[in-house]
C-alpha cells in the first residue's frame, strides 16, 4: 500500500504540473483508438469458436461440409400457401428472381428433380396405395383399353359417362369395385374427384386462366401421391414448402450475407403482391445469426448512448451543476475510446458475449471518477487550499482505496481468462482492460480537466458540526441487530425462491421474439413431425453404416435414423411382383395429331349434358348416395353447366378448349410413361440415386447418418441424454445438438469457474491489503447477500438462467466488493463512528452503484431477450449488493470498536 501511495503521489505531481500535456496525449490516443476501431474491428458468431478457436468439434464439424456444400451458410425460405400448387407457383417465381440476382446469391435449391426417379416412383407408394392402384386399374380396365386407342378429351368424357351409367344402374354408389374384391379389403368409396379435376381445368381455361390440374392422379392413384408435387421440400403434411437460398460468398461474409438477406426479403415482399394468399418468411441458422447480430448491434448502440446520457443526468442531479458532470463524462469518453482501441488492437473482434461490454463499461468505468469527485467535494470545503492542494489530499487519502476498489472490479473480469472459454476470455480481457483504462483516465484526464476547467474549490461555511461527522446512516446497536435479523429473514425467503430457478438453453427464447427468422423457425418446430435439428455420424463402409444405424435405432432417445438407404423405397422385394402383375393391363397410348383433328364441340356439349342428367339430386337419392358424394355431384353439375354456357356464348372458347386439350394429352403422356416405367422397374440401389441427392449421404468414400431425437432437445435433460447416448455409439458424432450441448456445458462451467476465481483473487487481494481477516470477510458480505437476493428475485419474477445472463455473477462480484472496499477503506482511516456512514462516502457509493445499475439496466432496452435478461439480472444484482453494502456493513461495524484516527495529510 505504501508503494502504491508513493507512485500515486509522483503521478499526481506530473498531472498537476503538466495538465495540458496530459490532456494532449490523452486526446491523440483517443482519436487513434476511434479510427482503429472503425477500420479494424470485426465480429464472430460461430458458437463453437466462442468456446475456443481450435475446439476439436470444429474440425469434426468441418467433415460435414462436403455433405452440405450447396446449402452451407444458407437461408431457409418457408412458404405457406392456400394449397400446394400455389406454393409451387410461388417458389418457381422466386427461383427465377434468385437466378437473375447473381450479385447477391449463388443459387436456390427448392426441388430434387423427380425425372431420375421416374422408373421407381411407384415403388415409393406404400402397400395400401399399391393395392388401391391395382383395384383402380382392374375396375377401369375397359375404360383404359378403349381410351388408349383414342386418347382424346371427348372420348375420355364419353367413356366416363358410359362407365358411370353401367355402375349406377341398381347400385348404391359404394364404389367402382364390387366383384373380384380381395378378401379383407374394403371397397373404395365412389369418388368423382377425377371428373371434377377435369371439369375444373376445362372451366378455368375457358375463363382465361392457364392453370392446369391433372385428373390422372385422382383416377389412378388417389390424392396421396401427385408427381407434380413430388421432389419439393415439404413439412407438416405439405403445409409448408422450404427453399434453400445460398448467398454470394466473399471475405467479409457477415456484411455480404446481411445484404443478401435484406435483398431476399425484398424479393419476397414484391412477390407477395402477386400472391396475396401466400405467407412466407426467411429462417435457418444463417438468418437467425444475421437477425440476432443486427438486433444486438442496434440495441447495443442505443444502450451505450442511453447509459452515457443516463450517467450524465445522474451526475448532474447529484453534483447540482453541469460543469463537473461534463468533465467527468469527458473523462469517461476518453476511457471508452481507449478501451475500444485496445480491444481492437489486442483482440481484434467482438463476439455475441463480449458485444455487451460498452454499456457495462459505462456503468462500471465511471465509478472511480465518482468516488474521486465525492471525496474532492468533501476536502475542498476545508479552508486554505487551492485546487492543486485539494487534488493532492484526495489522491493521498482516497486514491489507494479507489484504486483498490477498481482493481477488485477488474479482478472480477480478468479470471474469465482462466476459464479457457474464448467468449468469456475476450469479455474479461476487454472489460477488465477497459475498467483499468477508465481508472487511468480518472487519475489523469479528470484531475487535469478539474485543474483547468473545474473552477475554484467550493468553500464551506463555518458550522458547529465538522464535515467528517455528517452522516448518511446512524445505527444504534439495537437498530443494527434489527437490520441484521431482517437481512437474514430476507435471505432465507430468497433462498427458497431460488430453488425455482433453472437453466433454459433454448436459443430461440433468447432472440427477438417477433423477428421473422424466430417466428418461422418456431412455426417449423411446432408443426414438423420430427425435430428440425439432428446429430450426424460418419461411416467408411456400407457394413459400418448398417451396423451403426442398427445401434442408433435401439437408443431410447432416438426416433429415427436417416442414411442413403432410407432414400430407397421400402419393401422392394414385396412390391415388385405387385407391379409386374400390372404390365399386361397398361397398353401403350396411341399418338394424337392435333393439327389434323378438330374437336366436335356439339358432341362434347351433349356428353356434358348427359353427365349432368345422371347426377341429379333425385337420382342420388334413389341410388342412396351419401352426403360427400351428393356434394361432389352438385359440383360436377355446376361445372358442366358453366362449361356448356361458355362454349355456347364465349367467342374464343373453342380456341381456349383446344389449348386445354394439348395440356390434357401432354399430361396424359407423362403420367402414362411414368406408369409403364414403374410397373417394369428393376430394384433401386444407392447407385441409382441422383448425384445431388446421393451427395447428401455419400461423399468421397464416407457415408453419413442423420440421427433424430425422440424428445425436444431444447429441454436440457433430453439434450444431454440424446447427446450422451449417441456418443456411446460413436464418440465423434457432430451436429447442432452436440454443439449446443458442448457450448451450454462449457459456458455454465466457465461462468462458475470465473465466479470462483474472481472470489479467490479478490479475497487474496483483500488479505494482502487489509491484513485483517475480519475486514476481508466483511468485504465479501455484500456479494454473498446480494447474490442470494438476486437469484431469489429471479425466482419470484420467473426469470431463468440462460446462455446470456449466466455471466451476471462475475459482473456483480466486482460491484459488491467495490462498494464494501470503499466503505471499509474509510473505516480504516478512523474517521467513521461505529454504526455510522459518512455522507460523502455514501454519496459516492450510491452514485457509483446507480451508474453501474444504469449501465446494466440499459441492456434491458434490447429486443434480444437474452441480453434483456442479462440486463435485468445484473441490474437487480447491482441494487441488491448496494443495499447490502450501505446497510448491512454499517450494521455489522456498529458492534466493532472504532478505529484510531490516522494522521491527516497536510
XYZ file of N, CA, C and O in Angstrom, residues 305-396:
368
model
N -25.336 4.741 -25.732
C -25.647 6.179 -25.649
C -26.647 6.460 -24.530
O -26.549 7.494 -23.854
N -27.581 5.539 -24.335
C -28.551 5.721 -23.258
C -27.865 5.688 -21.901
O -28.175 6.498 -21.002
N -26.930 4.764 -21.715
C -26.220 4.685 -20.437
C -25.336 5.913 -20.219
O -25.257 6.436 -19.096
N -24.695 6.414 -21.288
C -23.888 7.631 -21.147
C -24.769 8.807 -20.765
O -24.452 9.589 -19.848
N -25.909 8.945 -21.464
C -26.833 10.036 -21.144
C -27.392 9.902 -19.742
O -27.515 10.895 -19.002
N -27.733 8.688 -19.353
C -28.270 8.467 -18.011
C -27.250 8.764 -16.936
O -27.577 9.359 -15.894
N -25.995 8.347 -17.156
C -24.929 8.643 -16.196
C -24.751 10.147 -16.060
O -24.599 10.680 -14.934
N -24.770 10.853 -17.153
C -24.609 12.313 -17.108
C -25.730 12.957 -16.297
O -25.483 13.837 -15.454
N -26.969 12.544 -16.527
C -28.093 13.113 -15.772
C -27.993 12.794 -14.286
O -28.317 13.636 -13.436
N -27.546 11.588 -13.965
C -27.354 11.243 -12.551
C -26.287 12.132 -11.918
O -26.440 12.607 -10.783
N -25.215 12.358 -12.652
C -24.146 13.205 -12.134
C -24.642 14.635 -11.922
O -24.315 15.280 -10.910
N -25.431 15.113 -12.861
C -25.991 16.462 -12.715
C -26.870 16.546 -11.480
O -26.809 17.498 -10.696
N -27.701 15.515 -11.279
C -28.601 15.515 -10.129
C -27.833 15.464 -8.815
O -28.181 16.162 -7.841
N -26.774 14.656 -8.750
C -26.018 14.516 -7.510
C -25.067 15.692 -7.286
O -24.851 16.113 -6.148
N -24.470 16.220 -8.364
C -23.496 17.311 -8.215
C -24.158 18.679 -8.199
O -23.518 19.673 -7.874
N -25.423 18.739 -8.606
C -26.173 20.004 -8.617
C -25.480 21.064 -9.456
O -25.305 22.204 -9.050
N -25.079 20.661 -10.644
C -24.439 21.567 -11.576
C -24.107 20.835 -12.858
O -24.293 19.614 -12.961
N -23.598 21.585 -13.846
C -23.282 20.985 -15.140
C -21.793 20.831 -15.381
O -21.365 19.923 -16.091
N -20.993 21.731 -14.777
C -19.575 21.770 -15.128
C -18.875 20.454 -14.796
O -18.258 19.825 -15.669
N -18.970 20.033 -13.566
C -18.230 18.839 -13.162
C -18.803 17.556 -13.775
O -18.021 16.665 -14.139
N -20.114 17.406 -13.916
C -20.616 16.245 -14.674
C -20.097 16.200 -16.102
O -19.815 15.119 -16.633
N -19.962 17.385 -16.741
C -19.407 17.405 -18.096
C -17.951 16.949 -18.094
O -17.520 16.198 -18.979
N -17.190 17.397 -17.093
C -15.785 16.992 -17.011
C -15.669 15.486 -16.782
O -14.822 14.825 -17.396
N -16.517 14.953 -15.900
C -16.433 13.519 -15.630
C -16.892 12.704 -16.822
O -16.334 11.644 -17.123
N -17.912 13.182 -17.542
C -18.365 12.486 -18.747
C -17.277 12.518 -19.819
O -17.078 11.548 -20.559
N -16.554 13.656 -19.901
C -15.437 13.738 -20.853
C -14.359 12.717 -20.496
O -13.803 12.042 -21.381
N -14.052 12.574 -19.219
C -13.069 11.574 -18.793
C -13.536 10.169 -19.146
O -12.749 9.326 -19.605
N -14.834 9.918 -18.956
C -15.400 8.616 -19.321
C -15.269 8.368 -20.816
O -14.951 7.253 -21.249
N -15.501 9.407 -21.624
C -15.389 9.262 -23.081
C -13.960 8.905 -23.487
O -13.749 8.074 -24.379
N -12.971 9.546 -22.832
C -11.577 9.198 -23.110
C -11.328 7.722 -22.787
O -10.730 6.985 -23.573
N -11.793 7.295 -21.618
C -11.575 5.910 -21.213
C -12.243 4.915 -22.142
O -11.669 3.872 -22.480
N -13.469 5.233 -22.586
C -14.174 4.348 -23.516
C -13.451 4.266 -24.851
O -13.335 3.186 -25.451
N -12.984 5.401 -25.342
C -12.259 5.405 -26.624
C -11.011 4.542 -26.532
O -10.730 3.728 -27.425
N -10.246 4.718 -25.451
C -9.052 3.881 -25.278
C -9.431 2.401 -25.191
O -8.719 1.539 -25.710
N -10.547 2.123 -24.533
C -10.970 0.727 -24.371
C -11.290 0.086 -25.713
O -10.898 -1.048 -25.987
N -12.018 0.820 -26.556
C -12.324 0.286 -27.890
C -11.048 0.079 -28.688
O -10.895 -0.927 -29.393
N -10.123 1.027 -28.605
C -8.874 0.888 -29.345
C -8.061 -0.313 -28.892
O -7.550 -1.080 -29.714
N -7.945 -0.491 -27.573
C -7.185 -1.637 -27.065
C -7.885 -2.953 -27.383
O -7.224 -3.961 -27.665
N -9.229 -2.951 -27.345
C -9.965 -4.166 -27.703
C -9.688 -4.544 -29.158
O -9.498 -5.724 -29.486
N -9.649 -3.548 -30.027
C -9.351 -3.811 -31.439
C -7.916 -4.262 -31.616
O -7.629 -5.179 -32.392
N -7.010 -3.645 -30.879
C -5.591 -3.936 -31.046
C -5.224 -5.309 -30.508
O -4.490 -6.079 -31.149
N -5.730 -5.664 -29.341
C -5.299 -6.899 -28.676
C -6.229 -8.090 -28.922
O -5.814 -9.236 -28.782
N -7.500 -7.827 -29.251
C -8.449 -8.918 -29.515
C -8.857 -8.928 -30.979
O -8.858 -9.971 -31.624
N -9.210 -7.779 -31.506
C -9.485 -7.669 -32.938
C -10.924 -7.870 -33.342
O -11.290 -7.637 -34.488
N -11.766 -8.321 -32.431
C -13.153 -8.585 -32.790
C -14.009 -8.616 -31.529
O -13.499 -8.692 -30.408
N -15.316 -8.574 -31.748
C -16.283 -8.790 -30.681
C -17.050 -10.065 -30.983
O -17.119 -10.495 -32.133
N -17.626 -10.675 -29.959
C -18.489 -11.835 -30.164
C -19.830 -11.575 -29.494
O -20.061 -10.506 -28.925
N -20.730 -12.576 -29.561
C -22.078 -12.364 -29.052
C -22.111 -12.267 -27.522
O -23.159 -11.962 -26.952
N -20.994 -12.515 -26.859
C -20.907 -12.313 -25.411
C -20.235 -10.978 -25.108
O -20.739 -10.176 -24.326
N -19.085 -10.723 -25.744
C -18.337 -9.504 -25.433
C -18.964 -8.249 -26.014
O -18.569 -7.138 -25.636
N -19.968 -8.399 -26.878
C -20.567 -7.224 -27.503
C -21.270 -6.331 -26.487
O -21.517 -5.151 -26.731
N -21.593 -6.885 -25.300
C -22.306 -6.098 -24.295
C -21.344 -5.257 -23.448
O -21.785 -4.581 -22.516
N -20.045 -5.280 -23.762
C -19.084 -4.662 -22.855
C -19.253 -3.152 -22.754
O -19.003 -2.563 -21.693
N -19.667 -2.460 -23.840
C -19.708 -0.996 -23.819
C -20.691 -0.445 -22.783
O -20.310 0.382 -21.951
N -21.983 -0.876 -22.785
C -22.882 -0.379 -21.732
C -22.412 -0.762 -20.335
O -22.554 0.021 -19.388
N -21.843 -1.984 -20.198
C -21.338 -2.394 -18.892
C -20.194 -1.479 -18.454
O -20.106 -1.078 -17.282
N -19.328 -1.161 -19.400
C -18.158 -0.352 -19.076
C -18.550 1.073 -18.705
O -17.889 1.713 -17.876
N -19.609 1.569 -19.311
C -20.081 2.910 -18.950
C -20.469 2.935 -17.479
O -20.112 3.849 -16.724
N -21.214 1.902 -17.045
C -21.646 1.863 -15.657
C -20.528 1.571 -14.682
O -20.482 2.133 -13.585
N -19.596 0.690 -15.065
C -18.517 0.301 -14.162
C -17.334 1.265 -14.226
O -16.705 1.559 -13.209
N -17.022 1.767 -15.417
C -15.834 2.593 -15.587
C -15.944 3.964 -14.967
O -14.926 4.596 -14.666
N -17.163 4.447 -14.767
C -17.345 5.781 -14.209
C -17.191 5.788 -12.696
O -17.091 6.853 -12.074
N -17.151 4.591 -12.073
C -17.175 4.516 -10.612
C -15.979 5.209 -9.969
O -16.117 5.922 -8.960
N -14.789 4.978 -10.497
C -13.604 5.558 -9.871
C -13.661 7.078 -9.887
O -13.282 7.744 -8.902
N -14.178 7.646 -10.985
C -14.337 9.095 -11.050
C -15.367 9.608 -10.066
O -15.220 10.690 -9.484
N -16.414 8.845 -9.842
C -17.451 9.239 -8.886
C -16.881 9.277 -7.468
O -17.088 10.253 -6.716
N -16.154 8.227 -7.092
C -15.552 8.211 -5.749
C -14.540 9.343 -5.592
O -14.454 9.972 -4.521
N -13.802 9.596 -6.645
C -12.785 10.646 -6.602
C -13.423 12.010 -6.398
O -13.006 12.781 -5.534
N -14.479 12.296 -7.179
C -15.140 13.598 -7.063
C -15.902 13.733 -5.748
O -16.006 14.820 -5.175
N -16.457 12.627 -5.261
C -17.182 12.695 -3.986
C -16.240 13.082 -2.850
O -16.585 13.900 -1.980
N -15.042 12.535 -2.842
C -14.079 12.902 -1.808
C -13.559 14.312 -2.037
O -13.299 15.059 -1.082
N -13.420 14.712 -3.319
C -12.944 16.060 -3.609
C -13.919 17.098 -3.059
O -13.504 18.141 -2.535
N -15.230 16.845 -3.188
C -16.224 17.791 -2.681
C -16.115 17.957 -1.170
O -16.379 19.032 -0.625
N -15.743 16.871 -0.487
C -15.576 16.967 0.968
C -14.320 17.748 1.323
O -14.353 18.648 2.181
N -13.220 17.431 0.660
C -11.947 18.051 1.019
C -11.880 19.515 0.616
O -11.215 20.316 1.281
N -12.541 19.916 -0.472
C -12.427 21.294 -0.936
C -13.168 22.258 -0.029
O -12.994 23.474 -0.124
N -14.015 21.743 0.870
C -14.737 22.613 1.794
C -13.862 23.087 2.959
O -14.263 23.928 3.752
N -12.680 22.512 3.059
C -11.754 22.951 4.084
C -11.036 24.209 3.599
O -10.552 24.268 2.479
N -10.959 25.189 4.419
C -10.400 26.496 4.037
C -8.886 26.400 3.837
O -8.212 25.544 4.413
N -8.410 27.303 2.985
C -6.972 27.480 2.875
C -6.275 26.613 1.869
O -5.053 26.514 1.902
N -6.969 26.001 0.949
C -6.325 25.127 -0.027
C -6.756 25.499 -1.431
O -7.938 25.742 -1.682
N -5.792 25.515 -2.368
C -6.122 25.669 -3.763
C -6.510 24.337 -4.366
O -6.396 23.283 -3.731
N -6.933 24.350 -5.646
C -7.412 23.120 -6.276
C -6.307 22.074 -6.372
O -6.542 20.876 -6.190
N -5.078 22.510 -6.628
C -3.976 21.557 -6.694
C -3.776 20.848 -5.374
O -3.555 19.630 -5.329
N -3.846 21.620 -4.275
C -3.669 21.014 -2.957
C -4.815 20.061 -2.633
O -4.603 18.994 -2.035
N -6.034 20.445 -3.024
C -7.187 19.573 -2.777
C -7.012 18.251 -3.516
O -7.279 17.172 -2.965
N -6.553 18.310 -4.771
C -6.349 17.086 -5.551
C -5.298 16.210 -4.890
O -5.432 14.984 -4.834
N -4.220 16.845 -4.334
C -3.195 16.065 -3.650
C -3.772 15.333 -2.439
O -3.485 14.157 -2.203
N -4.633 16.027 -1.673
C -5.215 15.416 -0.485
C -6.145 14.266 -0.874
O -6.123 13.188 -0.257
N -6.953 14.484 -1.911
C -7.882 13.438 -2.358
C -7.118 12.193 -2.789
O -7.453 11.061 -2.403
N -6.089 12.399 -3.596
C -5.318 11.250 -4.077
C -4.563 10.564 -2.945
O -4.385 9.345 -2.954
N -4.123 11.360 -1.960
C -3.373 10.779 -0.844
C -4.288 9.962 0.060
O -3.953 8.842 0.463
